[in-house]
């Protein structure tokens, strides 16, 4: 079963063709046109600009994805079983571009549509080239817009256990990078600078809600704690010393987030007797999070296997949307193009 996935929730225009078989998915093509270079001068995504870029990029990106997958225009109806589109959550004007394109293609080529929640897409990135993933699974989804623990009882069967009350983990990385004036998006930059740190400066930041009796998160206080410490150091240190201390802050900030995420993921896995733990979302690209979560699971959850998406499928892409679409299409879960609507606040 071949599926065309389309993704335009935020600032990546993406299209991909995947082939699903049994409980795993193979990627035939994966095209992502990122707008990071356009938005980075503003320190975040400007919705109006993002939507206009999507309009320019979406057809070339889809054409390239079909070409790379070896699908000729005249064979589109015959080869594709479904078009999978993310209809939320995300920026309303960005989502609309993908949705209207999917509707048009569905109508012209007479191909059914599966509508996919963007977060669900991140989760199904784990099923690309997957080894056997057993249920129940605990999924830690960490991205720029969401931080959530999910109980996955089976395919298309999700229960939200807890989420962030304020900033998402990725958003916290992005805002912290802005405070330190080191660039956008913050996650990859902070993680790179943290590698240079020596960890000998005795900087400590809080681990918000680490011992709370639930699966909720909060990261905005962590960012404020960082701001106060930076302000103090800026007054106390000369420019060179202040610059040199930034990697140390990056190390501690990253570790504070990782500690909270790992503690709650382990707790949820124990409570629900998880057979697998999955990591999902843009922050799942974080090298230390991948390593430390795996290590903790090996040490603390003997009968649980750990799964993480390949790096190419961590930040926004359409292969993950096509992957989620495959698991819906094989259960015959389609939506008539006339009823397909954008929902910027779509819940999992
Ligand atoms: O999933 P994604 O591409 O978009 C949303 O659905 O939000 O996630 C983007 C987020 C950004 O906040 C970015 O800073 C973060 O993922 N991110 C990382 C890393 N790479 C991307 N955070 C920490 N470490 C990374 N290596
Ligand atoms: Zn995302």
Coordinates of C-alpha atoms and ligand atoms in Angstrom, one line a residue:
X1 CA 0.0 0.0 0.0
X2 CA 1.6 3.3 -1.1
X3 CA 0.7 6.5 0.6
X4 CA 1.5 10.1 -0.3
X5 CA 2.0 12.2 2.9
X6 CA 1.7 16.0 3.0
X7 CA 2.8 18.2 5.9
X8 CA 2.5 22.0 6.3
X9 CA 1.6 22.6 9.9
X10 CA 4.3 25.1 10.7
X11 CA 7.4 26.1 8.8
X12 CA 8.3 23.0 6.9
X13 CA 6.7 22.2 3.5
X14 CA 7.0 18.4 3.1
X15 CA 5.9 15.5 1.0
X16 CA 6.8 11.8 1.1
X17 CA 5.7 8.5 -0.5
X18 CA 5.9 5.5 1.8
X19 CA 5.0 1.9 1.3
X20 CA 3.3 0.2 4.3
X21 CA 3.4 -3.5 4.9
X22 CA 2.2 -5.4 8.0
X23 CA 3.3 -3.3 11.0
X24 CA 6.2 -1.4 9.3
X25 CA 6.7 1.3 6.8
X26 CA 9.4 1.8 4.1
X27 CA 10.1 5.3 2.8
X28 CA 10.3 5.7 -1.0
X29 CA 10.9 9.4 -1.0
X30 CA 11.1 12.2 1.6
X31 CA 11.3 15.9 0.6
X32 CA 11.4 18.7 3.2
X33 CA 11.7 22.3 2.3
X34 CA 12.5 24.2 5.5
X35 CA 11.9 27.9 6.1
X36 CA 14.3 28.2 9.0
X37 CA 16.6 30.6 7.1
X38 CA 13.6 32.9 6.5
X39 CA 12.3 32.9 10.1
X40 CA 15.5 32.8 12.1
X41 CA 16.0 36.6 11.8
X42 CA 12.7 37.0 13.7
X43 CA 13.7 34.4 16.4
X44 CA 10.5 32.4 15.7
X45 CA 8.0 31.5 13.0
X46 CA 5.9 34.4 11.4
X47 CA 2.6 32.7 10.4
X48 CA 1.8 35.0 7.5
X49 CA 5.3 34.5 5.9
X50 CA 5.1 30.7 6.5
X51 CA 1.8 30.4 4.7
X52 CA 3.0 32.3 1.7
X53 CA 6.1 30.2 1.5
X54 CA 4.0 27.0 1.7
X55 CA 2.0 28.2 -1.3
X56 CA 5.2 28.6 -3.4
X57 CA 6.8 25.3 -2.3
X58 CA 4.0 22.8 -2.0
X59 CA 3.6 21.7 -5.6
X60 CA 7.4 21.4 -6.4
X61 CA 7.9 19.5 -3.2
X62 CA 5.0 17.0 -4.0
X63 CA 6.3 16.6 -7.6
X64 CA 9.8 15.8 -6.3
X65 CA 8.4 13.3 -3.8
X66 CA 6.5 11.5 -6.6
X67 CA 9.4 11.6 -8.9
X68 CA 11.9 10.2 -6.3
X69 CA 9.4 7.4 -5.6
X70 CA 9.3 6.6 -9.3
X71 CA 5.6 7.5 -9.7
X72 CA 4.8 9.0 -13.1
X73 CA 1.9 11.5 -13.3
X74 CA -0.1 9.2 -15.5
X75 CA 0.1 6.4 -12.9
X76 CA -0.8 8.5 -9.8
X77 CA -4.4 7.2 -9.4
X78 CA -3.2 3.6 -10.0
X79 CA -0.2 3.6 -7.6
X80 CA -1.3 5.6 -4.6
X81 CA -3.8 4.0 -2.2
X82 CA -4.3 7.2 -0.2
X83 CA -3.2 10.8 0.5
X84 CA -2.4 11.4 4.1
X85 CA -2.6 15.0 5.4
X86 CA -1.9 16.6 8.7
X87 CA -5.0 18.7 9.5
X88 CA -3.9 20.0 13.0
X89 CA -2.6 21.1 15.4
X90 CA -0.5 23.9 14.0
X91 CA -0.7 27.3 12.4
X92 CA -4.1 27.7 10.7
X93 CA -2.9 29.5 7.6
X94 CA 0.0 27.0 7.1
X95 CA -2.3 24.0 7.6
X96 CA -4.8 25.4 5.1
X97 CA -2.2 25.2 2.3
X98 CA -1.6 21.5 2.8
X99 CA -5.3 20.7 3.2
X100 CA -6.5 22.5 0.1
X101 CA -3.7 20.9 -1.9
X102 CA -4.6 17.4 -0.6
X103 CA -8.3 18.0 -1.3
X104 CA -7.5 19.1 -4.9
X105 CA -5.3 16.1 -5.6
X106 CA -7.9 13.8 -4.0
X107 CA -10.6 15.2 -6.3
X108 CA -8.5 15.2 -9.5
X109 CA -7.0 11.8 -9.1
X110 CA -9.8 10.1 -7.2
X111 CA -7.7 9.0 -4.3
X112 CA -9.1 8.8 -0.8
X113 CA -7.8 11.0 2.1
X114 CA -6.7 10.1 5.6
X115 CA -6.6 13.0 8.0
X116 CA -3.8 12.7 10.6
X117 CA -3.1 14.6 13.8
X118 CA 0.4 16.1 13.5
X119 CA 1.4 14.6 17.0
X120 CA 0.1 11.2 15.9
X121 CA 2.4 11.6 12.9
X122 CA 5.4 12.2 15.1
X123 CA 4.5 9.0 17.0
X124 CA 4.2 6.9 13.8
X125 CA 7.7 8.0 12.8
X126 CA 8.7 5.2 15.1
X127 CA 7.1 2.7 12.7
X128 CA 9.4 3.6 9.8
X129 CA 11.8 0.7 9.3
X130 CA 10.4 -0.6 12.6
X131 CA 11.4 -3.6 14.5
X132 CA 8.6 -5.2 16.4
X133 CA 7.0 -2.6 18.7
X134 CA 4.8 -4.2 21.3
X135 CA 1.8 -2.6 23.2
X136 CA 1.1 -1.1 25.6
X137 CA 3.7 1.5 24.8
X138 CA 4.5 4.8 26.6
X139 CA 5.3 7.6 24.1
X140 CA 7.2 10.7 25.1
X141 CA 6.3 13.3 22.5
X142 CA 8.4 16.4 22.7
X143 CA 8.3 19.0 20.1
X144 CA 8.2 22.8 19.6
X145 CA 4.5 22.9 20.2
X146 CA 3.8 19.9 22.5
X147 CA 5.2 17.9 25.4
X148 CA 3.1 15.0 26.3
X149 CA 3.1 11.5 27.7
X150 CA 0.8 9.2 25.8
X151 CA -0.3 5.6 26.5
X152 CA -0.5 3.8 23.1
X153 CA -2.6 0.7 23.7
X154 CA -2.6 -0.3 20.0
X155 CA -2.7 1.1 16.5
X156 CA -4.9 4.2 16.5
X157 CA -5.5 3.8 20.2
X158 CA -4.1 6.7 22.2
X159 CA -4.7 8.0 25.7
X160 CA -3.1 11.3 26.9
X161 CA -1.6 10.8 30.3
X162 CA -0.3 14.4 30.9
X163 CA 1.1 17.3 29.1
X164 CA 2.8 20.6 29.6
X165 CA 1.0 23.4 31.5
X166 CA 2.9 26.1 29.7
X167 CA 5.9 25.9 27.4
X168 CA 6.7 22.8 25.4
X169 CA 10.2 21.4 25.8
X170 CA 11.2 22.5 22.3
X171 CA 9.7 25.9 22.9
X172 CA 11.8 26.1 26.1
X173 CA 15.0 25.4 24.2
X174 CA 14.0 28.0 21.6
X175 CA 13.2 30.7 24.2
X176 CA 16.4 29.9 26.2
X177 CA 18.5 30.3 23.1
X178 CA 16.9 33.6 22.5
X179 CA 17.7 34.7 26.0
X180 CA 21.3 33.7 25.5
X181 CA 21.3 35.3 22.0
X182 CA 22.7 32.2 20.3
X183 CA 20.3 31.7 17.4
X184 CA 17.2 29.8 16.2
X185 CA 16.0 27.1 16.5
X186 CA 17.4 26.7 20.0
X187 CA 17.4 22.9 20.5
X188 CA 20.2 21.9 18.1
X189 CA 22.3 25.0 19.0
X190 CA 22.0 24.5 22.8
X191 CA 22.8 20.8 22.4
X192 CA 25.9 21.6 20.3
X193 CA 27.2 24.2 22.7
X194 CA 26.5 21.9 25.7
X195 CA 29.1 19.5 24.2
X196 CA 31.8 22.1 24.7
X197 CA 30.9 22.7 28.3
X198 CA 33.1 21.4 31.1
X199 CA 30.4 21.2 33.8
X200 CA 32.7 22.7 36.4
X201 CA 30.9 26.0 37.0
X202 CA 28.5 24.9 39.7
X203 CA 25.5 26.2 37.8
X204 CA 22.2 24.7 38.9
X205 CA 18.8 25.2 37.4
X206 CA 15.5 23.8 38.8
X207 CA 13.8 20.6 37.6
X208 CA 10.2 21.8 37.5
X209 CA 7.5 19.3 38.7
X210 CA 10.0 16.4 38.7
X211 CA 8.5 14.9 41.8
X212 CA 4.8 15.9 41.1
X213 CA 2.3 13.1 41.4
X214 CA 1.1 13.3 37.9
X215 CA 2.4 13.2 34.3
X216 CA 2.2 17.0 33.7
X217 CA 5.1 19.2 32.9
X218 CA 6.0 22.9 33.2
X219 CA 9.0 24.5 31.6
X220 CA 8.3 28.3 31.8
X221 CA 9.8 28.6 35.3
X222 CA 13.0 27.0 34.1
X223 CA 13.4 29.6 31.5
X224 CA 12.8 32.4 34.0
X225 CA 15.4 30.9 36.4
X226 CA 17.8 30.9 33.5
X227 CA 17.0 34.6 32.7
X228 CA 17.7 35.7 36.3
X229 CA 21.0 33.9 36.5
X230 CA 22.1 35.3 33.1
X231 CA 21.2 38.8 34.2
X232 CA 23.3 38.4 37.3
X233 CA 26.3 37.0 35.5
X234 CA 26.1 39.7 32.8
X235 CA 26.6 42.3 35.5
X236 CA 29.3 40.3 37.4
X237 CA 31.5 39.1 34.5
X238 CA 33.4 40.7 31.7
X239 CA 32.2 40.1 28.1
X240 CA 34.7 37.3 27.4
X241 CA 34.0 35.4 30.7
X242 CA 30.2 35.8 30.1
X243 CA 30.6 34.4 26.6
X244 CA 32.6 31.5 27.9
X245 CA 30.0 30.6 30.5
X246 CA 27.2 30.2 27.9
X247 CA 28.0 26.5 27.1
X248 CA 27.8 25.7 30.8
X249 CA 24.3 27.2 30.9
X250 CA 23.4 25.2 27.8
X251 CA 24.6 22.0 29.5
X252 CA 22.6 22.6 32.7
X253 CA 19.5 23.8 30.9
X254 CA 19.5 20.7 28.6
X255 CA 20.1 18.4 31.5
X256 CA 17.3 20.0 33.6
X257 CA 14.8 19.2 30.8
X258 CA 16.2 15.7 30.2
X259 CA 16.0 14.8 33.9
X260 CA 12.3 15.8 34.1
X261 CA 11.4 14.0 30.9
X262 CA 13.2 10.8 31.8
X263 CA 11.8 10.6 35.4
X264 CA 8.2 11.0 34.2
X265 CA 8.6 8.6 31.3
X266 CA 10.0 5.9 33.6
X267 CA 7.2 6.5 36.1
X268 CA 4.5 6.2 33.4
X269 CA 6.1 3.0 32.0
X270 CA 6.1 1.4 35.4
X271 CA 2.5 2.4 36.2
X272 CA 1.2 1.1 32.8
X273 CA 3.5 -1.9 32.5
X274 CA 4.8 -0.7 29.2
X275 CA 6.3 -3.3 26.9
X276 CA 7.8 -0.5 24.8
X277 CA 8.8 3.1 25.2
X278 CA 8.8 5.4 22.1
X279 CA 10.4 8.8 21.7
X280 CA 8.8 11.3 19.3
X281 CA 8.8 14.9 18.1
X282 CA 11.5 17.4 17.1
X283 CA 13.2 17.3 20.5
X284 CA 13.7 13.5 20.0
X285 CA 16.6 14.6 17.8
X286 CA 18.5 15.6 21.0
X287 CA 21.5 13.3 21.2
X288 CA 21.7 13.3 25.1
X289 CA 18.0 12.7 25.5
X290 CA 18.2 9.7 23.2
X291 CA 21.2 8.3 25.0
X292 CA 20.2 8.9 28.5
X293 CA 16.6 7.7 28.1
X294 CA 17.8 4.5 26.5
X295 CA 20.3 4.0 29.4
X296 CA 17.6 4.6 32.0
X297 CA 15.2 2.2 30.4
X298 CA 17.9 -0.5 30.2
X299 CA 18.7 -0.1 33.9
X300 CA 15.3 0.4 35.3
X301 CA 12.8 -1.3 33.0
X302 CA 14.2 -4.7 32.3
X303 CA 11.4 -6.1 30.1
X304 CA 10.8 -2.9 28.1
X305 CA 12.3 -2.1 24.7
X306 CA 13.2 1.4 23.6
X307 CA 12.4 2.9 20.2
X308 CA 13.3 6.2 18.7
X309 CA 12.8 7.6 15.2
X310 CA 15.7 7.8 12.8
X311 CA 17.1 11.3 12.9
X312 CA 15.6 12.2 9.4
X313 CA 12.1 11.6 10.9
X314 CA 12.4 13.5 14.2
X315 CA 11.7 17.1 13.2
X316 CA 8.7 17.9 11.0
X317 CA 8.5 15.7 7.8
X318 CA 5.8 14.1 5.7
X319 CA 7.1 10.5 5.9
X320 CA 5.7 10.4 9.5
X321 CA 2.3 11.8 8.2
X322 CA 2.3 9.1 5.5
X323 CA 3.2 6.5 8.1
X324 CA 0.3 7.4 10.3
X325 CA -1.9 7.5 7.2
X326 CA -1.0 4.0 6.3
X327 CA -2.2 2.7 9.7
X328 CA -5.5 4.5 9.2
X329 CA -5.9 3.5 5.6
X330 CA -5.4 -0.2 6.3
X331 CA -8.2 0.1 8.9
X332 CA -10.3 1.9 6.2
X333 CA -10.4 5.2 8.2
X334 CA -10.9 7.8 5.4
X335 CA -12.5 11.2 5.3
X336 CA -14.5 12.7 2.4
X337 CA -12.5 15.6 1.0
X338 CA -15.7 17.8 1.3
X339 CA -15.6 17.3 5.1
X340 CA -11.9 17.8 5.6
X341 CA -11.2 20.9 7.8
X342 CA -8.3 22.5 9.4
X343 CA -8.2 22.3 13.2
X344 CA -5.3 24.4 14.7
X345 CA -6.1 23.0 18.2
X346 CA -6.7 19.4 17.2
X347 CA -6.3 17.2 20.3
X348 CA -4.7 13.7 20.1
Ligands
LIG1 O1 8.5 18.5 15.8 P1 9.1 19.8 15.4 O2 10.0 19.9 14.1 O3 8.0 20.9 15.2 C1 6.9 20.9 16.1 O4 6.0 20.1 15.8 O5 6.9 21.8 17.0 O6 10.0 20.3 16.6 C2 10.7 21.5 16.5 C3 11.4 21.7 17.9 C4 12.1 23.0 18.0 O7 11.6 23.7 19.2 C5 13.6 22.7 18.1 O8 14.3 23.6 18.9 C6 13.5 21.3 18.7 O9 12.4 20.7 18.1 N1 14.7 20.5 18.4 C7 15.6 20.1 19.3 C8 16.7 19.5 18.6 N2 16.4 19.5 17.3 C9 15.2 20.2 17.2 N3 15.6 20.2 20.7 C10 16.7 19.7 21.4 N4 17.7 19.1 20.8 C11 17.8 19.0 19.4 N5 18.8 18.4 18.9
LIG2 ZN1 6.1 18.6 14.7

